[in-house]
Coordinates of C-alpha atoms in Angstrom, one line a residue:
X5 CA 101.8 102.6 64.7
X6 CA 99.9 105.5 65.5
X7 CA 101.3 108.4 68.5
X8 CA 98.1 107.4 70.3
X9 CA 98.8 103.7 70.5
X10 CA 102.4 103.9 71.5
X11 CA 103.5 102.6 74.9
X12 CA 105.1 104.4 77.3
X13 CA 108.6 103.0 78.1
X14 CA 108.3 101.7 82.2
X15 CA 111.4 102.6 83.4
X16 CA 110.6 100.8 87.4
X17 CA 110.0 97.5 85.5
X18 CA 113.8 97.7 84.8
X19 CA 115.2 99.4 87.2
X20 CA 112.1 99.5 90.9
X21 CA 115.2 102.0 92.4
X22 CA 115.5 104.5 89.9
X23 CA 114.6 107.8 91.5
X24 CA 115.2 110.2 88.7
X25 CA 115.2 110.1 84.8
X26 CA 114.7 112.0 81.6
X27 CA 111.6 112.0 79.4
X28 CA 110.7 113.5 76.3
X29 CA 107.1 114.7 76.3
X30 CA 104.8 113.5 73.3
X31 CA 102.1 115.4 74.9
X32 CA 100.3 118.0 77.5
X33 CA 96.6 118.8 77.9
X34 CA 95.9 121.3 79.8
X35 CA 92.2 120.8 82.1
X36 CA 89.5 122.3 83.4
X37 CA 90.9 122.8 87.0
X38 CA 94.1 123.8 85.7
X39 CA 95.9 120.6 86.2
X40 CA 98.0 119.2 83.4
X41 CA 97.8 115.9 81.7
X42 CA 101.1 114.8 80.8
X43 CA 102.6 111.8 78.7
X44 CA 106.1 110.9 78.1
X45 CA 107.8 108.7 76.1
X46 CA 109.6 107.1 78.9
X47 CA 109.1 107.0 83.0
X48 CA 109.7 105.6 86.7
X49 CA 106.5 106.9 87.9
X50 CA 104.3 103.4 89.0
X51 CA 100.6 104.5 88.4
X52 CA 97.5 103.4 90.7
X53 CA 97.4 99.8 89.7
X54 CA 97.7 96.5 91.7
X55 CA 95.6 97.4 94.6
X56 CA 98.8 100.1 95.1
X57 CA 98.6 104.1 95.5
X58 CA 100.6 106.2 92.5
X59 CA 103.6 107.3 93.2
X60 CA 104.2 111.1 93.5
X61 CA 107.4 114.0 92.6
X62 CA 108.9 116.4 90.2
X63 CA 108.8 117.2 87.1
X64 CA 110.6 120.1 85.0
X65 CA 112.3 122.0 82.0
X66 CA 115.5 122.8 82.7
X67 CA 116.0 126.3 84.2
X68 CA 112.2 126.4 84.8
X69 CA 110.5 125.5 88.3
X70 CA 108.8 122.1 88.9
X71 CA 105.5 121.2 88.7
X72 CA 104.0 118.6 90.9
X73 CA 103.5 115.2 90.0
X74 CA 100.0 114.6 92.0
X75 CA 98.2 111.7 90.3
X76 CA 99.7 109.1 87.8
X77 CA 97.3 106.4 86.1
X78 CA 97.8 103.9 83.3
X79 CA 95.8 103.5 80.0
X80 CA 96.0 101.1 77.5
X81 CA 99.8 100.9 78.0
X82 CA 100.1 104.6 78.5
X83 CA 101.0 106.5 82.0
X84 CA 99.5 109.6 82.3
X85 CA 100.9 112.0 84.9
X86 CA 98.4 114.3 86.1
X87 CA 100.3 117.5 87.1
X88 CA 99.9 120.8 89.2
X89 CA 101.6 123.8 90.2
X90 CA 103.2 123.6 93.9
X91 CA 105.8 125.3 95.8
X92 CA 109.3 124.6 94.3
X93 CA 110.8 121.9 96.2
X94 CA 114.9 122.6 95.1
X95 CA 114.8 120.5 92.2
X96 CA 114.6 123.3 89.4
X97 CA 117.5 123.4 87.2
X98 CA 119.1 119.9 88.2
X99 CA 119.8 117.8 85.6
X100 CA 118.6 114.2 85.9
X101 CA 121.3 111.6 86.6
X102 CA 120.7 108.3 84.6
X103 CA 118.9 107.7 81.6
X104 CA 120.6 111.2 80.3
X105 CA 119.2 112.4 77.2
X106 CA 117.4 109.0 76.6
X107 CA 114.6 108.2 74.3
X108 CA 112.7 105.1 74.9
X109 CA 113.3 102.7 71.9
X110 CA 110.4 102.7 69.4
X111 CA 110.2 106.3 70.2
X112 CA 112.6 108.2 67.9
X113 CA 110.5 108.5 64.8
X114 CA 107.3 110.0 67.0
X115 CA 109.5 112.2 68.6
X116 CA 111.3 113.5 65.9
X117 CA 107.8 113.8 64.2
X118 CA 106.8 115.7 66.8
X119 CA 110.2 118.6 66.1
X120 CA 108.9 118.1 62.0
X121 CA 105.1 119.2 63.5
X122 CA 105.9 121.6 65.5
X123 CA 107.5 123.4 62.8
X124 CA 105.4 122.8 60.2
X125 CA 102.4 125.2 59.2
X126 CA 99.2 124.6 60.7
X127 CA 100.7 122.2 63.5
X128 CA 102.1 124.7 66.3
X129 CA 100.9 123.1 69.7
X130 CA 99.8 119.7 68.5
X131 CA 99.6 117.3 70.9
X132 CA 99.1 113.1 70.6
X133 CA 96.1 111.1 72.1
X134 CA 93.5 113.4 70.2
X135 CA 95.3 115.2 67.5
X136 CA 92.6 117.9 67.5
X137 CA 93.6 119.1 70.9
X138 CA 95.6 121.7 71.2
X139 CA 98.0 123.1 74.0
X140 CA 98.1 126.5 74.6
X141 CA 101.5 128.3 74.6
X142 CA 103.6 127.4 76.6
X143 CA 104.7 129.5 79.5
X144 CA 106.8 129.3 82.9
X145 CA 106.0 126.5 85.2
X146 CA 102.8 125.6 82.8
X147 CA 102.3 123.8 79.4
X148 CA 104.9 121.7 78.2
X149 CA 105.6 121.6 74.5
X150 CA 105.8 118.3 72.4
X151 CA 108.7 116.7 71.7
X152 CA 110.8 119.0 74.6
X153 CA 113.2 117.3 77.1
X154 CA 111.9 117.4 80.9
X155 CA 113.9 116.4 84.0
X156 CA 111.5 113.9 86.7
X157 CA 112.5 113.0 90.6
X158 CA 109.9 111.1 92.8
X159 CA 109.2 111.2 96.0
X160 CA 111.3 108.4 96.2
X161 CA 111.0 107.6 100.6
X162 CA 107.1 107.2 99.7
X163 CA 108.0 104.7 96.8
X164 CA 110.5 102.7 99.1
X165 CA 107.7 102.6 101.9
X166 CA 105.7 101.0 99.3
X167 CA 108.1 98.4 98.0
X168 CA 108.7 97.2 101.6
X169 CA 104.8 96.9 101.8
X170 CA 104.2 95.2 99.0
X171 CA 107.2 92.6 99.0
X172 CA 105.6 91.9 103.0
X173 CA 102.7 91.2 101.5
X174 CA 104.0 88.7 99.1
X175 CA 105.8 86.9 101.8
X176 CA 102.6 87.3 103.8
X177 CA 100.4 85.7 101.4
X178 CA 102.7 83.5 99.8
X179 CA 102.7 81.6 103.1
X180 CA 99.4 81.4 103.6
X181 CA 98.7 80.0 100.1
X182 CA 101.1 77.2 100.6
X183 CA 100.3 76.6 104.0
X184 CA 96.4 77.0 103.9
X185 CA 95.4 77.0 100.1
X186 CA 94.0 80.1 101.0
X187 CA 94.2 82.9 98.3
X188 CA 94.6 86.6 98.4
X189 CA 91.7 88.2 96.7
X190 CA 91.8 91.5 97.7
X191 CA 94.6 93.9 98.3
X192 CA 95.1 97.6 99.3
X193 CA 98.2 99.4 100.1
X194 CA 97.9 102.9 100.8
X195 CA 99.9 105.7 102.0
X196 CA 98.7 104.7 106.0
X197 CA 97.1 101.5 105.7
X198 CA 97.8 97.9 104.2
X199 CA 94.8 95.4 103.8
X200 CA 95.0 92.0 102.4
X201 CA 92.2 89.8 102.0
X202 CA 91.8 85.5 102.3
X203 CA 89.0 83.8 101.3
X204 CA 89.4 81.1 104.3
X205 CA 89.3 82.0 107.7
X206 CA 92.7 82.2 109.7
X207 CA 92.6 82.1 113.9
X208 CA 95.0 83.9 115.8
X209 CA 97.4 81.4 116.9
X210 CA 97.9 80.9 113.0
X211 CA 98.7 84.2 112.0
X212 CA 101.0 84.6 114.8
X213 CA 102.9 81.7 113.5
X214 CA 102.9 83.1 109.8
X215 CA 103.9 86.4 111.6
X216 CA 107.1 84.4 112.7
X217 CA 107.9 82.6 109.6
X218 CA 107.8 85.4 108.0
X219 CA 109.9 87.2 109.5
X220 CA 112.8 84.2 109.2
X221 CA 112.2 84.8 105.5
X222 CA 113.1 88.4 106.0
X223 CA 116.4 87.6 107.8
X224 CA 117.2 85.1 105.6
X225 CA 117.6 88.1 102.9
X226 CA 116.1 86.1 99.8
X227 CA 116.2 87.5 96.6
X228 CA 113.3 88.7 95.4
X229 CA 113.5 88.8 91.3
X230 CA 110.8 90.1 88.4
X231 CA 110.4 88.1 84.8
X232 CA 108.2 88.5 81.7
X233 CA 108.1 84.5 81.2
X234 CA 107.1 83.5 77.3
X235 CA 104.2 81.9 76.6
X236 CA 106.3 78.6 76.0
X237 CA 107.7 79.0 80.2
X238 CA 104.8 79.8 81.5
X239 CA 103.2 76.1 80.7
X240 CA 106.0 75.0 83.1
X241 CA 105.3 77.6 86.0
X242 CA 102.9 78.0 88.8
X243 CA 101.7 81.3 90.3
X244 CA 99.2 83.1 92.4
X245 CA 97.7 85.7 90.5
X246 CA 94.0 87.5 91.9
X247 CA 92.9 87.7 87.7
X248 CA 93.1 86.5 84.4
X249 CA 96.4 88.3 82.6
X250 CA 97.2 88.6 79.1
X251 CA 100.0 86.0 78.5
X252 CA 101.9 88.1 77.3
X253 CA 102.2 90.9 79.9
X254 CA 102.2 88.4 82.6
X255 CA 105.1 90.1 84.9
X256 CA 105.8 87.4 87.7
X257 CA 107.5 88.3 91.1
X258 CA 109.5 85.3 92.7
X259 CA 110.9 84.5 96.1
X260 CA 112.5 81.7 95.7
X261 CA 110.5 78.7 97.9
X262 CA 108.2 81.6 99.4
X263 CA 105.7 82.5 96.6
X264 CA 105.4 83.0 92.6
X265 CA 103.4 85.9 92.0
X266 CA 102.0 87.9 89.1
X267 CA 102.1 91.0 89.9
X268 CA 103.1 94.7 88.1
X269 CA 104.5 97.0 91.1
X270 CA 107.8 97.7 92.2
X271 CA 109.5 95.4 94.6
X272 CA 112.6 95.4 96.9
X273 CA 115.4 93.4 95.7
X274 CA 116.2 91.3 98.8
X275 CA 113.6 90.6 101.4
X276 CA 115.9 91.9 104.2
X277 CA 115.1 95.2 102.4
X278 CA 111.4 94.6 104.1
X279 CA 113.3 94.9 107.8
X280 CA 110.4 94.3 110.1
X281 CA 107.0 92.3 108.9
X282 CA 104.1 93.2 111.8
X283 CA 100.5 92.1 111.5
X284 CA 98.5 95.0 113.4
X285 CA 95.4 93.2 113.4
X286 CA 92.7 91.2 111.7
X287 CA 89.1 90.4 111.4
X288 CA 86.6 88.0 109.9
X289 CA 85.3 89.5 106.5
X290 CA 82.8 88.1 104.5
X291 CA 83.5 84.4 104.9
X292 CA 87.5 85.1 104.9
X293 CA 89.8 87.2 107.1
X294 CA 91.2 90.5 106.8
X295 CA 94.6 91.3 107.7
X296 CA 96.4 94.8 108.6
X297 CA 99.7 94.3 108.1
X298 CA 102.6 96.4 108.2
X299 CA 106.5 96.6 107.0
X300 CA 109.8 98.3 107.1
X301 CA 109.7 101.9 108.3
X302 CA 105.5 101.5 109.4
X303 CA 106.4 98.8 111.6
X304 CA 109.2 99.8 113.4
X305 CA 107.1 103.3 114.1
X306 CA 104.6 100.7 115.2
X307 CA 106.7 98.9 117.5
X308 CA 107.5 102.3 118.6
X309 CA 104.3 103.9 119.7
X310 CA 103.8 100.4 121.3
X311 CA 106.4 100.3 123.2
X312 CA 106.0 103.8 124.5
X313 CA 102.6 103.4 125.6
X314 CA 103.4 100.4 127.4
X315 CA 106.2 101.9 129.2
X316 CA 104.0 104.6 130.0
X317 CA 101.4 102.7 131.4
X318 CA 103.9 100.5 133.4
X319 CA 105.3 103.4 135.0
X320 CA 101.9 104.8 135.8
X321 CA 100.7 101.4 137.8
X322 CA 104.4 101.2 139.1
X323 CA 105.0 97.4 137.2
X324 CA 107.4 95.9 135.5
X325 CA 106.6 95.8 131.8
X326 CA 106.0 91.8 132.4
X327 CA 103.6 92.0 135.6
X328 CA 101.6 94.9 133.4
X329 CA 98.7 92.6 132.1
X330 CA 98.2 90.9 136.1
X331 CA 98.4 94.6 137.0
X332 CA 95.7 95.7 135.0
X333 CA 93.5 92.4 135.8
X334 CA 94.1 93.5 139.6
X335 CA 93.1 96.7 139.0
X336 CA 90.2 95.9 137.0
X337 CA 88.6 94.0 139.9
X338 CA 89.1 96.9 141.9
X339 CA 87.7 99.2 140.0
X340 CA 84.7 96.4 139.8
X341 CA 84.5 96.2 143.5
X342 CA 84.0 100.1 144.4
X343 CA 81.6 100.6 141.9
X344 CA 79.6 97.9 142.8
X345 CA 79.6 99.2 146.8
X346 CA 79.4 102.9 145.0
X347 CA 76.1 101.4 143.1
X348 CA 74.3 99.7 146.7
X349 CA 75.2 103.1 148.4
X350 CA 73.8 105.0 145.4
X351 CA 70.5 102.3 145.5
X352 CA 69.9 102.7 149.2
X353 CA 70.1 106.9 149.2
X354 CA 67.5 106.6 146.3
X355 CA 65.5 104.3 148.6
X356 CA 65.5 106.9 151.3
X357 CA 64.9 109.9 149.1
X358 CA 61.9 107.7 147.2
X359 CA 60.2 107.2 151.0
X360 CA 60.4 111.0 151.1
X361 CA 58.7 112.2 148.1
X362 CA 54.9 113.3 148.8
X363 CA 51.8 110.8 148.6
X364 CA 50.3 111.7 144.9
X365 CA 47.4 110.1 143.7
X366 CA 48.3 110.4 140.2
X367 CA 51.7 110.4 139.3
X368 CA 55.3 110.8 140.9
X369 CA 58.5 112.0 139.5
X370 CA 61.9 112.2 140.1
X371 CA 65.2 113.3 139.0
X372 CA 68.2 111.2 140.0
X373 CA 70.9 113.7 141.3
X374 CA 74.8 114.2 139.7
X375 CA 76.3 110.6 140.5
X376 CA 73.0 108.8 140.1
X377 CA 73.2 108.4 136.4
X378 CA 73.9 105.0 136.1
X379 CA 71.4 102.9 133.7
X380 CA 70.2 100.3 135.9
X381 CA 69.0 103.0 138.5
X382 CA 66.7 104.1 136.3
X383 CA 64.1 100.7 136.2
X384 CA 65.1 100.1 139.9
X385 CA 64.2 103.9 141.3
X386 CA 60.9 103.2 138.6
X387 CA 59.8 99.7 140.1
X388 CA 60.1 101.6 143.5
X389 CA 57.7 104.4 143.3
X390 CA 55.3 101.9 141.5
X391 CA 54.9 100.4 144.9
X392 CA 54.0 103.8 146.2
X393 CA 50.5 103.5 144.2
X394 CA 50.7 106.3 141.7
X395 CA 48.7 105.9 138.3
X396 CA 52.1 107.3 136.6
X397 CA 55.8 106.7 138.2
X398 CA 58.7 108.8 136.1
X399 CA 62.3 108.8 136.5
X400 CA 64.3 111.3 134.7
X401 CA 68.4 111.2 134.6
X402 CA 70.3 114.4 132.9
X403 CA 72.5 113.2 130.0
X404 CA 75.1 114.7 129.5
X405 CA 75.0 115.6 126.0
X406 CA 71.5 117.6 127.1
X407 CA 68.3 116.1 127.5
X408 CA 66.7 113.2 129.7
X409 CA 67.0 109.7 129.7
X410 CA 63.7 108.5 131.3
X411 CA 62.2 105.2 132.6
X412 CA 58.0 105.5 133.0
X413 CA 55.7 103.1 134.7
X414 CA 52.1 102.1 135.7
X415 CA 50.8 99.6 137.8
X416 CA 47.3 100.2 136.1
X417 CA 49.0 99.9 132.3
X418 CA 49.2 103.3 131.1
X419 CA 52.7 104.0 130.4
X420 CA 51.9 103.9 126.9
X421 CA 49.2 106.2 126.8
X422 CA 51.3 108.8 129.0
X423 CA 54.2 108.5 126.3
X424 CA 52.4 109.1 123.5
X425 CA 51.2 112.3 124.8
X426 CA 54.8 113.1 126.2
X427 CA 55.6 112.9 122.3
X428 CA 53.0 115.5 121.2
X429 CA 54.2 117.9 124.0
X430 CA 58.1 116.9 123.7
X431 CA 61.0 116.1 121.5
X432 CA 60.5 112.0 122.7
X433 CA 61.9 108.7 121.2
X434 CA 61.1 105.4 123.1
X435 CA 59.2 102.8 123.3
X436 CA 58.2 99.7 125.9
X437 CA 54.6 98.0 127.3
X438 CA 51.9 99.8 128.9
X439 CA 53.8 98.6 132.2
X440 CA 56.8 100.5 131.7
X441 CA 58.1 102.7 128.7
X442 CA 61.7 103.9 128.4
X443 CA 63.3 106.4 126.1
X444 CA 65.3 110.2 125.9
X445 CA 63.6 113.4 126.1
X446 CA 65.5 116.8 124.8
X447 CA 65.1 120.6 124.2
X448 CA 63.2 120.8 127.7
X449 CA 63.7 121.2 131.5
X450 CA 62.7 119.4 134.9
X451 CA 60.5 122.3 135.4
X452 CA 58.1 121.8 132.4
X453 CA 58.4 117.7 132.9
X454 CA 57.1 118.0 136.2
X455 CA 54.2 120.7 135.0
X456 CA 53.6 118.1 132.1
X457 CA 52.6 114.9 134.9
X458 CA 51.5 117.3 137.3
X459 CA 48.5 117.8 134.9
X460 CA 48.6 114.5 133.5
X461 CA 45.1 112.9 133.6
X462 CA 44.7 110.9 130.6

C-alpha cells in the first residue's frame, strides 16, 4: 500500500470520550502562512464532516511546548490537522494517558520505514502525501519530524457540547421522521448555533409536542450505540441517512425505538448524557421548516438568560411571573391610548400653527417641531396647507439620523416637476404623482430648503 494511501487510525469511532492519546507522525508540511499540516498514524480529533465543526486542542513532543490544533479536515480516509503556534496552555511535557506508545495497526511497517528514511542518504526530512516535499528542520515548537512520537489533548468541553448537540438532534429528527415522514436534509452544528432542516412543514403546536417527547426520551437514559453493519446486515436494516454511503463505511447510530441513523460523528453514550433538549425557534424555509435547537449545557444557559429576563421584567411591571403576559397586554393598550390622544393633540397644534403661516401665492413650507415627527403627520399637515391655495405645499420632518423626511403637494399637479428640480439642487430620493410626492432629503438645512421654494417658479 503506498504512505499516501494509508488511513489514519479514528481513534473517536472507538472510543467518542477519549480526550487524550499518542500518535506517531508520518508527516508535517509546513505552509505559506506558517501553519503546519500534520498527519498521524492514529487520532481522536473528529474533522469538519457531518454538517459538524472540527474539534480543536494540543499537540506536542515531549518536553517541547504545544502547538495548537486549529483546523482538522478529512481526505480520502486521512485527517489532517492544521496546526499553529499559540500560547502554552500547561500541557507541555505531560505524557498522554491511554493509547501509550500505540501504533495504529497496519502502521508499523510505514513507520518503521519512515526511522529506515530518515537515516538513509538522500532522505533527511522526507515527508508522505508528496514524497517530493520536504520539511524543514525541525526546531522548538515547529516542524515535527517523521516517524517521532507526539502527545494530543482536545479541547474536550467543546467536543462534549457537540456530542450532546448532535445525539439531540438525532432524537429530534428521529421523531419527526417516524411521526411525520419528514426527513432531515440539512444540518449544521456549530460552536453557537444548531440548525436542522425538514422538507415538510411542521406548526407549532407540533414541535412543542416533539419538544416533549423528546425530552421523555432523554430521561429515559436510552443507549445510544455506533455499528459498521456488513453488507449482508445491512439488507435487514432501515436508516435515515441525508446521502448515498459507500456500503462499506456505512457507520450507523442507534437509539433503540427512537431513530437508525448513518451518521460519522461522535455521540454520547446514553441519551440522559443530552440533559436538556430546547427548540429556540423555527421558521418556514424553502417549502420545509427550520429548526434552532439546542442541548445540554446551551440549553440550560438558555433557560437561564430566559428566566432572568423574565424575572426582570416581572419585577419591573410589579407581576407575578404568571400575570406577566396580561401585564404586558394591559400595558400595551396604554401605551396605545396616550399616543393616540398625544397624536390628536399633536394634529390640532399643527392645525393652529398651519392657520398661522403667511398667505403665499406660490408655495408654503413647514417644518414640524421636536415631537411632531410622527409619519402620518406628514400627508395630514400636507393635505392641510393644500387647502390654503399655494401652487407648492412642503412639509419637512428632521430625522434623526440627519436629513429630512418630506411630504410635497399641489393642487395644480406639480409636485413632480418641483421634485425633480429638488433632485438637481439636493441629495433627493422619492417618488409619488404630480399631486403629492414623498421622499428624504440630506446634506442640507431648513434655511436653504426654504430659499430653494421661496424661488421656486417652475
Amino acid at each position: 500500500m503506498k504512505e499516501e494511501t494509508i488511513p489514519t487510525k479514528k481513534l473517536y469511532d472507538e472510543d467518542a470520550y477519549c480526550r487524550e492519546f499518542r500518535a506517531r507522525v508520518l508527516s508535517c508540511k509546513r505552509l505559506s502562512d506558517g501553519s503546519q499540516n500534520l498527519i498521524l498514524d492514529q487520532s481522536a480529533f473528529f474533522p469538519d464532516a457531518g454538517g459538524q465543526s472540527c474539534d480543536t486542542g494540543w499537540v506536542w513532543q515531549e518536553g517541547a511546548s504545544p502547538l495548537r490544533v486549529s483546523q482538522v479536515r478529512l481526505q480520502d480516509g486521512i485527517l489532517i490537522h492544521t496546526v499553529v503556534e499559540q500560547a502554552d496552555p500547561g500541557y507541555a511535557g505531560e505524557a498522554a494517558p491511554g493509547h501509550e506508545g500505540e501504533v495504529a495497526p497496519g502502521h508499523e511497517e510505514h513507520v518503521a520505514s519512515w526511522h529506515e528514511k530518515q537515516a538513509a542518504p538522500g532522505h533527511e526530512g522526507q515527508v508522505a502525501l508528496g514524497s517530493e516535499e520536504q520539511v524543514a528542520p525541525r526546531h522548538e515548537g515547529q516542524v515535527f519530524q517523521a516517524g517521532t512520537e507526539v502527545f494530543a489533548k482536545l479541547d474536550f468541553e467543546v467536543r462534549y457540547d457537540k456530542m450532546q448537540q448532535h445525539t439531540g438532534e438525532h432524537i429530534f429528527s428521529g421523531l419527526v421522521n417516524r411521526r411525520y415522514g419528514y426527513h432531515n436534509v440539512g444540518f449544521h452544528l456549530g460552536d453557537d448555533e444548531v440548525t436542522m432542516d425538514f422538507d415538510g412543514r411542521l406548526e407549532e403546536e407540533q414541535i412543542r409536542e416533539l419538544e416533549e417527547v423528546a425530552n421523555r426520551i432523554i430521561r429515559q437514559n436510552l443507549p445510544v450505540t455506533a455499528s459498521f453493519p456488513s453488507a449482508e446486515e445491512q439488507k435487514q436494516l432501515t436508516w435515515r441517512s441525508k446521502k448515498e454511503i459507500d456500503s462499506e463505511s456505512l457507520r450507523l447510530v442507534t437509539i433503540p425505538g427512537v431513530d437508525v441513523c448513518a451518521c460519522c460523528a461522535p455521540h454520547v453514550k446514553r441519551t440522559g448524557e443530552v440533559n436538556l433538549l430546547k427548540v429556540e425557534s423555527f421558521q418556514n424555509y424553502k417549502k420545509g421548516t427550520r429548526v434552532f435547537l439546542c442541548c445540554g449545557e446551551r440549553a440550560y444557559h438558555l433557560f437561564q438568560k430566559e428566566h432572568g429576563m423574565v424575572r426582570a421584567l416581572a419585577q419591573e411591571c410589579t407581576t407575578s411571573y404568571e400575570n406577566l403576559p396580561d401585564r404586558f397586554h394591559q400595558m400595551q393598550q396604554e401605551i396605545w391610548q396616550w399616543k393616540l390622544r398625544a397624536s390628536k393633540q399633536m394634529e390640532e397644534l399643527l392645525s393652529y400653527r398651519i392657520q398661522e403661516l403667511p398667505e403665499r401665492g406660490e408655495s408654503l413650507v413647514l417644518f414640524l417641531k421636536e415631537g411632531e415627527e410622527e409619519g402620518s403627520l406628514l400627508r395630514k399637515a400636507a393635505n392641510q396647507l393644500m387647502q390654503r391655495g399655494a401652487v407648492l405645499c412642503a412639509v419637512f420632518s428632521r430625522k434623526a439620523e440627519g436629513g429630512f423626511s418630506f411630504v410635497i403637494g399641489s393642487p395644480q399637479n406639480r409636485a413632480n416637476e418641483c421634485l425633480q428640480k429638488m433632485k438637481e439642487a439636493f441629495a433627493v430620493r422619492g417618488g409619488g404623482s404630480p399631486e403629492m410626492v414623498q421622499g428624504s432629503v440630506q446634506e442640507t438645512t431648513a434655511q436653504e430648503l426654504e430659499a430653494f421654494f421661496s424661488g421656486f417658479r417652475g
